[in-house]
CSV table of C-alpha atoms in Angstrom, one decimal:
chain,number,residue,atom,x,y,z
F,1,UNK,CA,37.6,-18.5,-119.5
F,2,UNK,CA,36.7,-17.5,-116.0
F,3,UNK,CA,33.0,-17.5,-115.3
F,4,UNK,CA,31.9,-14.0,-114.5
F,5,UNK,CA,28.8,-15.1,-112.7
F,6,UNK,CA,27.3,-18.4,-111.6
F,7,UNK,CA,27.5,-21.4,-113.9
F,8,UNK,CA,24.1,-22.3,-115.1
F,9,UNK,CA,23.1,-25.7,-113.7
F,10,UNK,CA,20.8,-27.9,-115.7
F,11,UNK,CA,18.3,-29.9,-113.7
F,12,UNK,CA,17.9,-32.4,-116.4
F,13,UNK,CA,20.9,-33.7,-118.3
F,14,UNK,CA,18.8,-33.8,-121.5
F,15,UNK,CA,18.4,-30.0,-121.3
F,16,UNK,CA,22.1,-29.4,-121.7
F,17,UNK,CA,23.0,-27.9,-125.1
F,18,UNK,CA,24.5,-30.3,-127.5
F,19,UNK,CA,27.4,-28.1,-128.6
F,20,UNK,CA,30.4,-28.0,-126.2
F,21,UNK,CA,30.1,-24.2,-125.9
F,22,UNK,CA,32.7,-21.9,-124.4
F,23,UNK,CA,34.6,-23.6,-121.6
F,24,UNK,CA,34.3,-21.9,-118.2
F,25,UNK,CA,36.3,-22.3,-115.1
F,26,UNK,CA,34.8,-21.8,-111.7
F,27,UNK,CA,35.7,-18.4,-110.2
F,28,UNK,CA,36.3,-19.9,-106.7
F,29,UNK,CA,38.8,-22.4,-108.2
F,30,UNK,CA,40.7,-19.7,-109.9
F,31,UNK,CA,40.6,-17.5,-106.8
F,32,UNK,CA,42.1,-20.2,-104.6
F,33,UNK,CA,44.8,-20.9,-107.2
F,34,UNK,CA,45.6,-17.3,-107.5
F,35,UNK,CA,45.8,-16.7,-103.8
F,36,UNK,CA,48.1,-19.7,-103.5
F,37,UNK,CA,50.3,-18.2,-106.3
F,38,UNK,CA,50.6,-14.9,-104.4
F,39,UNK,CA,51.3,-16.6,-101.1
F,40,UNK,CA,54.0,-18.8,-102.7
F,41,UNK,CA,55.8,-15.8,-104.1
F,42,UNK,CA,55.4,-13.8,-101.0
F,43,UNK,CA,57.5,-16.2,-99.0
F,44,UNK,CA,60.3,-16.1,-101.5
F,45,UNK,CA,60.9,-12.4,-102.0
F,46,UNK,CA,62.4,-9.6,-99.9
F,47,UNK,CA,60.5,-6.6,-101.1
F,48,UNK,CA,57.3,-5.5,-102.8
F,49,UNK,CA,58.9,-4.7,-106.2
F,50,UNK,CA,60.3,-8.2,-106.5
F,51,UNK,CA,56.8,-9.6,-105.7
F,52,UNK,CA,55.2,-7.5,-108.4
F,53,UNK,CA,57.9,-8.6,-110.9
F,54,UNK,CA,57.3,-12.3,-110.2
F,55,UNK,CA,53.5,-11.9,-110.7
F,56,UNK,CA,54.2,-10.0,-113.9
F,57,UNK,CA,56.5,-12.8,-115.2
F,58,UNK,CA,53.8,-15.3,-114.4
F,59,UNK,CA,51.3,-13.3,-116.4
F,60,UNK,CA,53.7,-12.8,-119.3
F,61,UNK,CA,53.8,-16.5,-120.0
F,62,UNK,CA,50.0,-16.6,-120.0
F,63,UNK,CA,49.8,-13.6,-122.3
F,64,UNK,CA,52.1,-15.1,-124.9
F,65,UNK,CA,50.0,-18.3,-125.0
F,66,UNK,CA,46.7,-16.5,-125.0
F,67,UNK,CA,47.8,-14.5,-128.1
F,68,UNK,CA,48.7,-17.7,-130.0
F,69,UNK,CA,45.5,-19.3,-129.0
F,70,UNK,CA,43.3,-16.4,-129.9
F,71,UNK,CA,44.9,-15.8,-133.3
F,72,UNK,CA,44.2,-19.4,-134.2
F,73,UNK,CA,40.6,-19.4,-132.9
F,74,UNK,CA,39.3,-16.1,-134.2
F,75,UNK,CA,37.9,-16.4,-137.7
F,76,UNK,CA,38.9,-13.9,-140.3
F,77,UNK,CA,41.9,-12.9,-138.2
F,78,UNK,CA,44.3,-10.2,-139.4
F,79,UNK,CA,47.7,-9.5,-138.1
F,80,UNK,CA,47.6,-6.2,-136.3
F,81,UNK,CA,50.2,-3.7,-137.4
F,82,UNK,CA,48.6,-0.5,-136.0
F,83,UNK,CA,48.7,0.6,-132.4
F,84,UNK,CA,44.9,1.2,-132.1
F,85,UNK,CA,44.3,-2.1,-133.7
F,86,UNK,CA,46.3,-4.1,-131.2
F,87,UNK,CA,44.9,-2.0,-128.3
F,88,UNK,CA,41.3,-2.6,-129.2
F,89,UNK,CA,42.2,-6.3,-129.7
F,90,UNK,CA,43.5,-6.4,-126.1
F,91,UNK,CA,40.6,-4.3,-124.8
F,92,UNK,CA,37.8,-6.4,-126.2
F,93,UNK,CA,38.9,-9.8,-127.5
F,94,UNK,CA,41.5,-10.8,-124.8
F,95,UNK,CA,39.4,-9.4,-122.0
F,96,UNK,CA,36.3,-11.2,-123.2
F,97,UNK,CA,38.1,-14.6,-123.4
F,98,UNK,CA,39.8,-14.2,-120.0
F,99,UNK,CA,37.2,-12.4,-117.9
F,100,UNK,CA,33.9,-12.9,-119.8
F,101,UNK,CA,33.4,-9.2,-120.6
F,102,UNK,CA,35.1,-6.3,-122.4
F,103,UNK,CA,37.2,-4.0,-120.3
F,104,UNK,CA,35.5,-0.9,-119.0
F,105,UNK,CA,37.4,1.8,-120.9
F,106,UNK,CA,40.4,2.5,-123.0
F,107,UNK,CA,41.9,5.9,-122.8
F,108,UNK,CA,44.9,7.7,-124.3
F,109,UNK,CA,47.2,9.4,-121.8
F,110,UNK,CA,47.2,13.2,-121.8
F,111,UNK,CA,50.7,13.9,-120.5
F,112,UNK,CA,52.7,11.6,-122.8
F,113,UNK,CA,52.2,10.5,-126.3
F,114,UNK,CA,53.1,6.9,-125.6
F,115,UNK,CA,50.8,6.1,-122.7
F,116,UNK,CA,47.5,4.4,-122.9
F,117,UNK,CA,45.2,3.2,-120.0
F,118,UNK,CA,42.8,0.3,-119.8
F,119,UNK,CA,40.6,0.7,-116.7
F,120,UNK,CA,38.3,-1.6,-114.9
F,121,UNK,CA,36.0,-0.9,-112.0
F,122,UNK,CA,37.3,-4.0,-110.2
F,123,UNK,CA,39.7,-6.6,-111.7
F,124,UNK,CA,38.4,-10.1,-111.4
F,125,UNK,CA,41.7,-11.3,-109.9
F,126,UNK,CA,41.4,-8.7,-107.1
F,127,UNK,CA,37.9,-9.6,-106.2
F,128,UNK,CA,38.7,-11.6,-103.1
F,129,UNK,CA,42.0,-9.8,-102.2
F,130,UNK,CA,42.4,-6.9,-99.9
F,131,UNK,CA,45.9,-5.4,-99.6
F,132,UNK,CA,47.2,-4.8,-96.0
F,133,UNK,CA,48.2,-1.2,-95.2
F,134,UNK,CA,51.9,-1.9,-94.9
F,135,UNK,CA,52.2,-3.1,-98.5
F,136,UNK,CA,51.6,0.4,-99.8
F,137,UNK,CA,50.7,0.6,-103.4
F,138,UNK,CA,51.1,-3.0,-104.3
F,139,UNK,CA,48.4,-4.3,-106.6
F,140,UNK,CA,47.9,-8.0,-107.5
F,141,UNK,CA,46.7,-6.7,-110.8
F,142,UNK,CA,50.4,-7.0,-111.7
F,143,UNK,CA,49.4,-10.4,-112.9
F,144,UNK,CA,47.0,-8.9,-115.5
F,145,UNK,CA,49.6,-6.3,-116.4
F,146,UNK,CA,51.9,-9.2,-117.2
F,147,UNK,CA,49.3,-10.8,-119.4
F,148,UNK,CA,48.8,-7.6,-121.4
F,149,UNK,CA,52.6,-7.3,-121.7
F,150,UNK,CA,52.9,-10.8,-123.0
F,151,UNK,CA,50.2,-10.2,-125.6
F,152,UNK,CA,51.8,-6.9,-126.7
F,153,UNK,CA,55.3,-8.3,-126.9
F,154,UNK,CA,54.2,-11.3,-128.9
F,155,UNK,CA,52.4,-9.1,-131.4
F,156,UNK,CA,55.5,-6.9,-131.9
F,157,UNK,CA,54.7,-3.9,-129.7
F,158,UNK,CA,57.2,-3.9,-126.8
F,159,UNK,CA,55.8,-1.9,-123.9
F,160,UNK,CA,56.1,-1.4,-120.1
F,161,UNK,CA,52.8,-2.3,-118.4
F,162,UNK,CA,51.9,-1.6,-114.8
F,163,UNK,CA,48.8,-1.8,-112.7
F,164,UNK,CA,47.7,1.1,-110.4
F,165,UNK,CA,44.9,1.9,-108.1
F,166,UNK,CA,43.1,5.1,-108.9
F,167,UNK,CA,40.8,6.4,-106.1
F,168,UNK,CA,37.4,7.5,-107.3
F,169,UNK,CA,35.2,9.7,-105.2
F,170,UNK,CA,31.9,8.3,-104.3
F,171,UNK,CA,33.2,4.7,-104.4
F,172,UNK,CA,34.6,2.8,-101.5
F,173,UNK,CA,37.0,0.7,-103.5
F,174,UNK,CA,39.4,2.4,-106.0
F,175,UNK,CA,39.3,1.8,-109.7
F,176,UNK,CA,42.2,-0.2,-111.2
F,177,UNK,CA,44.0,1.1,-114.2
F,178,UNK,CA,46.5,-0.8,-116.4
F,179,UNK,CA,49.0,1.7,-117.7
F,180,UNK,CA,50.7,0.8,-121.0
F,181,UNK,CA,53.8,2.7,-122.0
F,182,UNK,CA,55.0,1.8,-125.5
F,183,UNK,CA,58.7,1.7,-126.4
F,184,UNK,CA,60.3,4.3,-128.7
F,185,UNK,CA,60.4,2.0,-131.8
F,186,UNK,CA,56.7,1.4,-131.7
F,187,UNK,CA,55.9,5.1,-131.9
F,188,UNK,CA,58.5,5.6,-134.6
F,189,UNK,CA,57.0,2.8,-136.7
F,190,UNK,CA,53.5,4.1,-136.1
F,191,UNK,CA,54.5,7.6,-137.3
F,192,UNK,CA,56.2,6.0,-140.4
F,193,UNK,CA,53.0,4.1,-141.2
F,194,UNK,CA,51.1,7.4,-141.2
C,1,UNK,CA,54.1,-64.1,-137.3
C,2,UNK,CA,56.0,-64.4,-134.1
C,3,UNK,CA,53.5,-66.9,-132.6
C,4,UNK,CA,53.3,-69.5,-135.4
C,5,UNK,CA,56.9,-70.8,-135.4
C,6,UNK,CA,56.6,-71.1,-131.6
C,7,UNK,CA,53.4,-73.0,-131.8
C,8,UNK,CA,54.6,-75.4,-134.5
C,9,UNK,CA,57.8,-76.1,-132.6
C,10,UNK,CA,55.8,-76.7,-129.4
C,11,UNK,CA,53.7,-79.3,-131.3
C,12,UNK,CA,56.8,-81.1,-132.4
C,13,UNK,CA,58.2,-81.2,-128.9
C,14,UNK,CA,55.1,-82.6,-127.2
C,15,UNK,CA,56.6,-86.0,-127.1
C,16,UNK,CA,60.0,-84.8,-125.6
C,17,UNK,CA,58.9,-83.5,-122.3
C,18,UNK,CA,57.4,-80.4,-120.5
C,19,UNK,CA,60.7,-78.6,-119.9
C,20,UNK,CA,61.8,-79.2,-123.5
C,21,UNK,CA,58.6,-77.9,-124.8
C,22,UNK,CA,58.9,-74.8,-122.7
C,23,UNK,CA,62.4,-74.3,-124.1
C,24,UNK,CA,61.0,-74.8,-127.5
C,25,UNK,CA,58.5,-72.0,-126.9
C,26,UNK,CA,61.3,-69.6,-125.9
C,27,UNK,CA,63.8,-70.4,-128.6
C,28,UNK,CA,61.9,-69.5,-131.7
C,29,UNK,CA,61.2,-66.0,-130.4
C,30,UNK,CA,64.7,-64.9,-131.5
C,31,UNK,CA,63.9,-66.4,-134.9
C,32,UNK,CA,60.7,-64.5,-135.0
C,33,UNK,CA,62.4,-61.2,-134.1
C,34,UNK,CA,64.9,-61.7,-136.9
C,35,UNK,CA,62.0,-61.8,-139.4
C,36,UNK,CA,60.8,-58.4,-138.6
C,37,UNK,CA,63.4,-56.4,-140.4
C,38,UNK,CA,62.5,-58.3,-143.5
C,39,UNK,CA,58.9,-57.2,-143.1
C,40,UNK,CA,60.1,-53.6,-142.7
C,41,UNK,CA,62.1,-53.7,-145.9
C,42,UNK,CA,59.2,-55.1,-147.7
C,43,UNK,CA,56.9,-52.4,-146.3
C,44,UNK,CA,59.0,-49.4,-147.2
C,45,UNK,CA,59.1,-49.5,-151.0
C,46,UNK,CA,55.3,-49.9,-151.1
C,47,UNK,CA,54.9,-46.7,-149.2
C,48,UNK,CA,57.5,-44.8,-151.3
C,49,UNK,CA,55.6,-45.8,-154.5
C,50,UNK,CA,52.8,-43.6,-153.2
C,51,UNK,CA,54.8,-40.5,-153.8
C,52,UNK,CA,52.2,-38.6,-155.8
C,53,UNK,CA,51.3,-35.9,-153.2
C,54,UNK,CA,54.1,-35.9,-150.8
C,55,UNK,CA,55.3,-33.3,-148.4
C,56,UNK,CA,59.0,-33.7,-148.0
C,57,UNK,CA,59.7,-31.1,-145.3
C,58,UNK,CA,57.9,-28.9,-142.8
C,59,UNK,CA,59.5,-26.2,-140.6
C,60,UNK,CA,58.5,-23.8,-137.9
C,61,UNK,CA,60.6,-20.7,-137.7
C,62,UNK,CA,60.4,-18.2,-134.8
C,63,UNK,CA,60.0,-14.5,-135.0
C,64,UNK,CA,63.8,-13.9,-135.0
C,65,UNK,CA,64.2,-16.4,-137.8
C,66,UNK,CA,65.4,-19.0,-135.4
C,67,UNK,CA,64.4,-22.6,-136.2
C,68,UNK,CA,61.9,-24.1,-133.7
C,69,UNK,CA,61.0,-27.3,-135.5
C,70,UNK,CA,62.4,-28.9,-138.6
C,71,UNK,CA,61.3,-32.3,-139.9
C,72,UNK,CA,61.8,-34.0,-143.2
C,73,UNK,CA,59.8,-36.9,-144.4
C,74,UNK,CA,62.0,-38.6,-147.0
C,75,UNK,CA,64.6,-41.2,-146.3
C,76,UNK,CA,66.7,-39.7,-149.0
C,77,UNK,CA,70.0,-38.0,-148.0
C,78,UNK,CA,69.2,-34.6,-149.3
C,79,UNK,CA,67.8,-33.4,-146.0
C,80,UNK,CA,70.5,-30.7,-145.9
C,81,UNK,CA,69.3,-29.4,-149.3
C,82,UNK,CA,65.8,-29.2,-147.9
C,83,UNK,CA,67.0,-27.2,-144.9
C,84,UNK,CA,68.8,-24.9,-147.3
C,85,UNK,CA,65.6,-24.4,-149.4
C,86,UNK,CA,63.7,-23.4,-146.2
C,87,UNK,CA,66.5,-21.0,-145.2
C,88,UNK,CA,66.3,-19.3,-148.5
C,89,UNK,CA,62.5,-19.0,-148.4
C,90,UNK,CA,62.8,-17.0,-145.2
C,91,UNK,CA,64.1,-14.1,-147.3
C,92,UNK,CA,61.0,-14.3,-149.5
C,93,UNK,CA,58.8,-14.1,-146.5
C,94,UNK,CA,60.7,-11.1,-145.1
C,95,UNK,CA,60.2,-9.4,-148.4
C,96,UNK,CA,56.5,-10.1,-148.3
C,97,UNK,CA,56.1,-8.8,-144.8
C,98,UNK,CA,57.8,-5.5,-145.4
C,99,UNK,CA,56.3,-4.7,-148.7
C,100,UNK,CA,52.7,-5.7,-148.7
C,101,UNK,CA,51.6,-6.2,-152.3
C,102,UNK,CA,47.9,-5.5,-152.1
C,103,UNK,CA,45.9,-3.3,-149.8
C,104,UNK,CA,42.4,-3.9,-148.6
C,105,UNK,CA,40.9,-7.2,-147.5
C,106,UNK,CA,44.0,-9.3,-148.4
C,107,UNK,CA,46.3,-7.2,-146.4
C,108,UNK,CA,48.0,-8.9,-143.4
C,109,UNK,CA,46.5,-12.3,-144.2
C,110,UNK,CA,48.0,-15.3,-142.5
C,111,UNK,CA,48.4,-17.6,-145.5
C,112,UNK,CA,51.2,-16.4,-147.7
C,113,UNK,CA,50.8,-18.8,-150.6
C,114,UNK,CA,53.4,-20.1,-153.0
C,115,UNK,CA,56.7,-18.6,-152.0
C,116,UNK,CA,58.9,-19.8,-154.9
C,117,UNK,CA,59.1,-22.9,-157.0
C,118,UNK,CA,62.4,-24.6,-157.4
C,119,UNK,CA,63.3,-27.4,-159.9
C,120,UNK,CA,61.0,-30.1,-158.5
C,121,UNK,CA,59.7,-28.6,-155.2
C,122,UNK,CA,57.1,-26.0,-154.3
C,123,UNK,CA,57.5,-24.0,-151.1
C,124,UNK,CA,54.4,-22.6,-149.3
C,125,UNK,CA,54.4,-20.2,-146.3
C,126,UNK,CA,52.1,-19.2,-143.5
C,127,UNK,CA,52.6,-16.4,-141.0
C,128,UNK,CA,51.0,-16.2,-137.6
C,129,UNK,CA,50.3,-13.1,-135.6
C,130,UNK,CA,53.4,-13.5,-133.5
C,131,UNK,CA,55.6,-13.5,-136.6
C,132,UNK,CA,56.1,-17.3,-136.3
C,133,UNK,CA,56.4,-18.8,-139.8
C,134,UNK,CA,55.4,-22.2,-141.0
C,135,UNK,CA,57.1,-23.4,-144.2
C,136,UNK,CA,56.1,-26.5,-146.2
C,137,UNK,CA,58.0,-28.1,-149.0
C,138,UNK,CA,56.2,-30.4,-151.3
C,139,UNK,CA,57.0,-32.5,-154.4
C,140,UNK,CA,53.5,-32.4,-155.8
C,141,UNK,CA,53.4,-30.2,-158.9
C,142,UNK,CA,49.7,-29.6,-159.1
C,143,UNK,CA,48.7,-29.1,-155.5
C,144,UNK,CA,45.3,-27.5,-154.7
C,145,UNK,CA,45.3,-24.2,-152.8
C,146,UNK,CA,42.5,-25.4,-150.6
C,147,UNK,CA,44.5,-28.5,-149.6
C,148,UNK,CA,47.5,-26.4,-148.5
C,149,UNK,CA,45.2,-24.1,-146.5
C,150,UNK,CA,43.7,-27.0,-144.7
C,151,UNK,CA,47.1,-28.4,-144.0
C,152,UNK,CA,48.3,-25.1,-142.5
C,153,UNK,CA,45.1,-24.7,-140.4
C,154,UNK,CA,45.7,-28.2,-138.9
C,155,UNK,CA,49.4,-27.4,-138.4
C,156,UNK,CA,48.5,-24.2,-136.7
C,157,UNK,CA,46.2,-26.0,-134.3
C,158,UNK,CA,49.0,-28.5,-133.4
C,159,UNK,CA,51.4,-25.6,-133.0
C,160,UNK,CA,49.1,-23.8,-130.6
C,161,UNK,CA,48.7,-26.9,-128.5
C,162,UNK,CA,52.4,-27.4,-128.4
C,163,UNK,CA,53.1,-23.8,-127.3
C,164,UNK,CA,50.3,-23.9,-124.6
C,165,UNK,CA,52.4,-26.5,-122.8
C,166,UNK,CA,53.6,-24.8,-119.6
C,167,UNK,CA,57.0,-26.6,-119.9
C,168,UNK,CA,57.6,-25.2,-123.3
C,169,UNK,CA,60.0,-22.2,-123.2
C,170,UNK,CA,59.1,-19.7,-125.9
C,171,UNK,CA,62.0,-19.3,-128.3
C,172,UNK,CA,63.5,-22.7,-127.7
C,173,UNK,CA,62.9,-25.7,-130.0
C,174,UNK,CA,59.7,-27.7,-129.7
C,175,UNK,CA,60.7,-31.0,-128.2
C,176,UNK,CA,57.2,-32.5,-127.6
C,177,UNK,CA,56.8,-36.0,-129.0
C,178,UNK,CA,53.1,-35.5,-129.2
C,179,UNK,CA,53.6,-32.6,-131.5
C,180,UNK,CA,55.9,-34.7,-133.7
C,181,UNK,CA,53.3,-37.4,-133.9
C,182,UNK,CA,50.5,-35.0,-134.8
C,183,UNK,CA,52.6,-33.4,-137.5
C,184,UNK,CA,53.4,-36.8,-139.1
C,185,UNK,CA,49.7,-37.7,-139.1
C,186,UNK,CA,48.7,-34.4,-140.6
C,187,UNK,CA,51.4,-34.8,-143.3
C,188,UNK,CA,50.2,-38.3,-144.0
C,189,UNK,CA,46.7,-37.2,-144.6
C,190,UNK,CA,47.7,-34.3,-146.8
C,191,UNK,CA,46.0,-34.3,-150.2
C,192,UNK,CA,43.4,-36.9,-149.4
C,193,UNK,CA,39.8,-35.8,-148.7
C,194,UNK,CA,39.7,-35.7,-145.0
C,195,UNK,CA,37.9,-34.0,-142.1
C,196,UNK,CA,38.9,-30.6,-140.8
């Protein structure tokens, strides 16, 4: 779990809580590792789309393992068969374990039936990253999109997941939205289940 | 057991000379090694006599019904028969997934319970959220439900640890030796009152 804020330092070792508690990783350690991951991939690709795909693949592996881990840890866990069930699982449980808080919002797309959006004011992975102008619409949130894709695929809901910047008036930095587009079979199954 | 023949031989050869005594130390080692298979043979029947609550086979099957891990715990030669039993129980699991029997709080639960009893085996199943199935075949005829649940919980923990390995390719067989060792220790402690 990535620490969303500062890790509490105990002056006296006797004051530390006895239970092991939730494990936290320092944010700076993760930021360095992630920036190294992006740089490593940048030198090996020719275009932006390939870079996004590589970040997404890296996130996919994380997502698959996170799903297995959470299903084992959560008490009273049920296998999700409904669309809303798995979306709320991603929106609250997965976000809480990875980033320390639930995602900002979960919305249903208006134009198409199969689109859903999870938005966040600022993704934790993007906190220390600024995209140069010549990279266009590239978003390092492709890594988080890959994580979501891994979780959904593992749970039996194949989908195409992408990350986009959405400019918001009144704010300097744009909001980030993870767009989830489910495959045909998922919608058919959902309609059949009623 | 290896040391005592060497030491007794060394005591005999004290009068002969230093080099001879060194040789005497080295020679009985081979004799000592030849004794070990005897000990093994003596050890095995004692373990097999314990067969009151024995798990004979465990298996992990992926979400496309591909085998990920298959391990049998008897020295008998009907390992193929056990594989066949596990293969047949996959059908029962598929039936249970597609037609949920009850609705309400027991819907979509992980532990599937007794799949089907054969002549002298009982087959239990467990389904994870990623449609990965754990199957366990046991010879015990009056096994407690709580014991099986504990077994599957520990097995699930070992499986999650094996999958979290970054070198594990999802969909391929689990080749980790640590996982195999953990599974053997979980199987050995099945049935006895143990910690979680």
